[in-house]
Coordinates of C-alpha atoms in Angstrom, one line a residue:
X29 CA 92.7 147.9 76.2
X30 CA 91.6 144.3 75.6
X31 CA 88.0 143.6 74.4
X32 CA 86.1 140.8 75.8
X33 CA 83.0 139.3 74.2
X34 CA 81.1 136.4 75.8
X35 CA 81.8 138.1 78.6
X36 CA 79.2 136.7 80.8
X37 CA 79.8 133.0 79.8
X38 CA 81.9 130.5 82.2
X39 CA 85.2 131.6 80.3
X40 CA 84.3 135.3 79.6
X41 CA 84.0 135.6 83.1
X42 CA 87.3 133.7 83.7
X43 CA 89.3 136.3 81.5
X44 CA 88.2 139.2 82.8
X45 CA 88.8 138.5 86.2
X46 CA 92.3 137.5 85.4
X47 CA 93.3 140.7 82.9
X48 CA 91.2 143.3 86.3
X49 CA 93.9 141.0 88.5
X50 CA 96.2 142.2 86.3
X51 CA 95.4 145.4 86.1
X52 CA 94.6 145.5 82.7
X53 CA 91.8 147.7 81.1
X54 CA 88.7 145.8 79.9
X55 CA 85.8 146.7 77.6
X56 CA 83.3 143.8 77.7
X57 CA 80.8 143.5 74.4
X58 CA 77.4 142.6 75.5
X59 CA 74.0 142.1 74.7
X60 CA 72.1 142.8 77.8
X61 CA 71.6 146.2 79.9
X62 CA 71.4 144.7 82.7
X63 CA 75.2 142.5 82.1
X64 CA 76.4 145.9 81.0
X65 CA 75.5 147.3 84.8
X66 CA 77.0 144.0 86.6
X67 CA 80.3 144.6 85.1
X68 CA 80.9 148.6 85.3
X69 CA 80.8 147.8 88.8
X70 CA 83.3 145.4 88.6
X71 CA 85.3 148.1 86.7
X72 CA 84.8 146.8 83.5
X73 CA 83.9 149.3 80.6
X74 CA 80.5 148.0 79.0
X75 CA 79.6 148.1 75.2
X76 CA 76.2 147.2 74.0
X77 CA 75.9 146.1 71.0
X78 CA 74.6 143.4 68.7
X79 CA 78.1 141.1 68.1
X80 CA 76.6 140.3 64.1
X81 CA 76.5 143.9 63.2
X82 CA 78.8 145.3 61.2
X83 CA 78.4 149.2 62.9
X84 CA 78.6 148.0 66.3
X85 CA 81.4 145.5 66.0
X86 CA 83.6 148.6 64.1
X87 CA 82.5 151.2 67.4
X88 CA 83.5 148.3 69.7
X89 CA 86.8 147.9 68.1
X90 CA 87.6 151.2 68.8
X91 CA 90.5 152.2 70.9
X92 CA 90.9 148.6 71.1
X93 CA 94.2 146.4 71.2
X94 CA 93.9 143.3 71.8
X95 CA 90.6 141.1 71.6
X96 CA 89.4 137.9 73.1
X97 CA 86.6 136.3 70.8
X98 CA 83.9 133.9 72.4
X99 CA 80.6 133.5 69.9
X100 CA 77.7 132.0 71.2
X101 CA 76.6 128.8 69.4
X102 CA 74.8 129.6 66.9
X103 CA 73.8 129.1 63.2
X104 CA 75.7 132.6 62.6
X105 CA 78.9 131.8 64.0
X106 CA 80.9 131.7 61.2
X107 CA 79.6 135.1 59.7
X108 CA 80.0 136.3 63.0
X109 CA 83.5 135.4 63.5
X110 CA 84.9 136.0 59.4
X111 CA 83.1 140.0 60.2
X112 CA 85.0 140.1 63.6
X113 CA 88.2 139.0 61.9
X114 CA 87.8 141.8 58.9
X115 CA 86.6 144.5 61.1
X116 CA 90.2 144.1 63.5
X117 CA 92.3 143.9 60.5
X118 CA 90.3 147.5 60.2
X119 CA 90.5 148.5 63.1
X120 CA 94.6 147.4 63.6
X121 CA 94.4 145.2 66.2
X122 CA 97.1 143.8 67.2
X123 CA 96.2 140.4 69.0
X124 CA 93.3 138.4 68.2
X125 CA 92.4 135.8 70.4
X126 CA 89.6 132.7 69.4
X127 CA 88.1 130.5 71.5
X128 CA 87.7 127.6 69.8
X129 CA 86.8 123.8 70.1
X130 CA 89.2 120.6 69.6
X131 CA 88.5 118.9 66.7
X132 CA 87.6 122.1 64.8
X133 CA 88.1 121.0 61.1
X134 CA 86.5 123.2 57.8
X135 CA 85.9 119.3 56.8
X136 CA 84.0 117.8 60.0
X137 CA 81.2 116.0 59.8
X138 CA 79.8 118.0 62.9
X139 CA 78.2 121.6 61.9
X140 CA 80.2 122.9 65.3
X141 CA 83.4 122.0 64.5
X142 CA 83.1 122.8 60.6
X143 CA 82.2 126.3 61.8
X144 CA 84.8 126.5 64.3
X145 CA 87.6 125.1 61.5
X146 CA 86.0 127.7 58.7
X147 CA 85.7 130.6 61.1
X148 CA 89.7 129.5 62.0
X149 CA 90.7 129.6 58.7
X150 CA 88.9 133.1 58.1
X151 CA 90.8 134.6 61.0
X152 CA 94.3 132.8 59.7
X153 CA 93.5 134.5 56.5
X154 CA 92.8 137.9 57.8
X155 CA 96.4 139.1 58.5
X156 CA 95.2 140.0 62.2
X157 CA 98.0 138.3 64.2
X158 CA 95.9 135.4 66.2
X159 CA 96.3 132.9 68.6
X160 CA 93.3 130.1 68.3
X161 CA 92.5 128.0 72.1
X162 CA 91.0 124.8 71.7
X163 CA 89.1 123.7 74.7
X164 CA 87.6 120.5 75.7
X165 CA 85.6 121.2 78.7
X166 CA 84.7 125.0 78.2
X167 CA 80.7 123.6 79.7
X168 CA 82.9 122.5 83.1
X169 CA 82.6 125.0 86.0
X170 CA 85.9 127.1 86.2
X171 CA 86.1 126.6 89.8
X172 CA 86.1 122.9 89.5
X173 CA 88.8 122.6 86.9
X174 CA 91.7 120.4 88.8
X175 CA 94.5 120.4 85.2
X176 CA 95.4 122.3 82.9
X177 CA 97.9 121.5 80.2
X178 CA 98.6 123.3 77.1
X179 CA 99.9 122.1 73.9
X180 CA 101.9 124.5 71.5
X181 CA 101.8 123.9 67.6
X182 CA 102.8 126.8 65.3
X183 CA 100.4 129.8 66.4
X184 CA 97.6 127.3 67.5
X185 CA 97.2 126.5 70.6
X186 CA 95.3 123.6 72.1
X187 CA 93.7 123.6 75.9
X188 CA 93.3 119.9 77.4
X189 CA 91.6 120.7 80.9
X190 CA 90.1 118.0 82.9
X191 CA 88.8 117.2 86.7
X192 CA 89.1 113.5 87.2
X193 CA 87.6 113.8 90.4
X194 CA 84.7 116.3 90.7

């Protein structure tokens, strides 16, 4: 079972619709009762929980594989994402995914990116096997998205996606 959180943002939404094409089993972390109740009828398997607790992150994990991280912007981002990265060493899974932004870099001069490149290095450092996605237009509409090209260095991987004309 993959675990998806952000699951109600642009790309959250994006993944899990690909992994129920695929027939892939999907727990979705979320805040809200009512996003909770919009995805068990999509067949999704809804966890409430509060993604900057340490108790709910470790019940989440559970009986979990794989996970696809998306963190709201926030000034907690970083603490959010080092406590997701211990708790799935933890919890032994096996494939953590980031969703991260280009330019992410521990020594930016923007607080975004800084976060990003610390929170990066905090999953790096965990011993979780990871793959990190760099995206430039996350804020674009899915469904508008004409490109995508994908750029392999090492275990990071970097997401160029424009739509020149729309």
């Amino acid at each position: 079972m993959i675990l998806v959180t952000g699951a109600t943002s642009a790309v959250g939404k994006a993944v899990i619709k690909e992994l129920l094409a695929r027939q892939v089993s999907v727990r979705a972390f979320v805040r809200k009762p009512v996003d909770a109740a919009e995805l068990q009828a999509q067949g999704v398997e809804a966890f409430l929980g509060d993604m900057t607790k340490q108790a709910s992150v470790a019940q989440a994990l559970q009986g979990i594989e794989s996970v696809y991280l998306i963190t709201p912007v926030e000034e907690h981002l970083l603490e959010t994402e080092g406590l997701w990265a211990q708790e799935s060493k933890k919890a032994g899974i096996r494939h953590l995914v980031k969703q991260s932004e280009i330019g992410a870099d521990p020594q930016s001069f923007s607080p975004l990116l800084c976060d990003h490149g610390k929170a990066e290095d905090a999953i790096r450092s965990s011993g979780v096997p990871y793959t990190i996605l760099g995206s430039v237009a996350k804020n674009l509409k899915l469904s508008k998205l004409k490109y995508t090209r994908t750029y392999l260095a090492g275990k990071r991987c970097r997401t160029c996606t424009f739509s020149p004309w729309k």
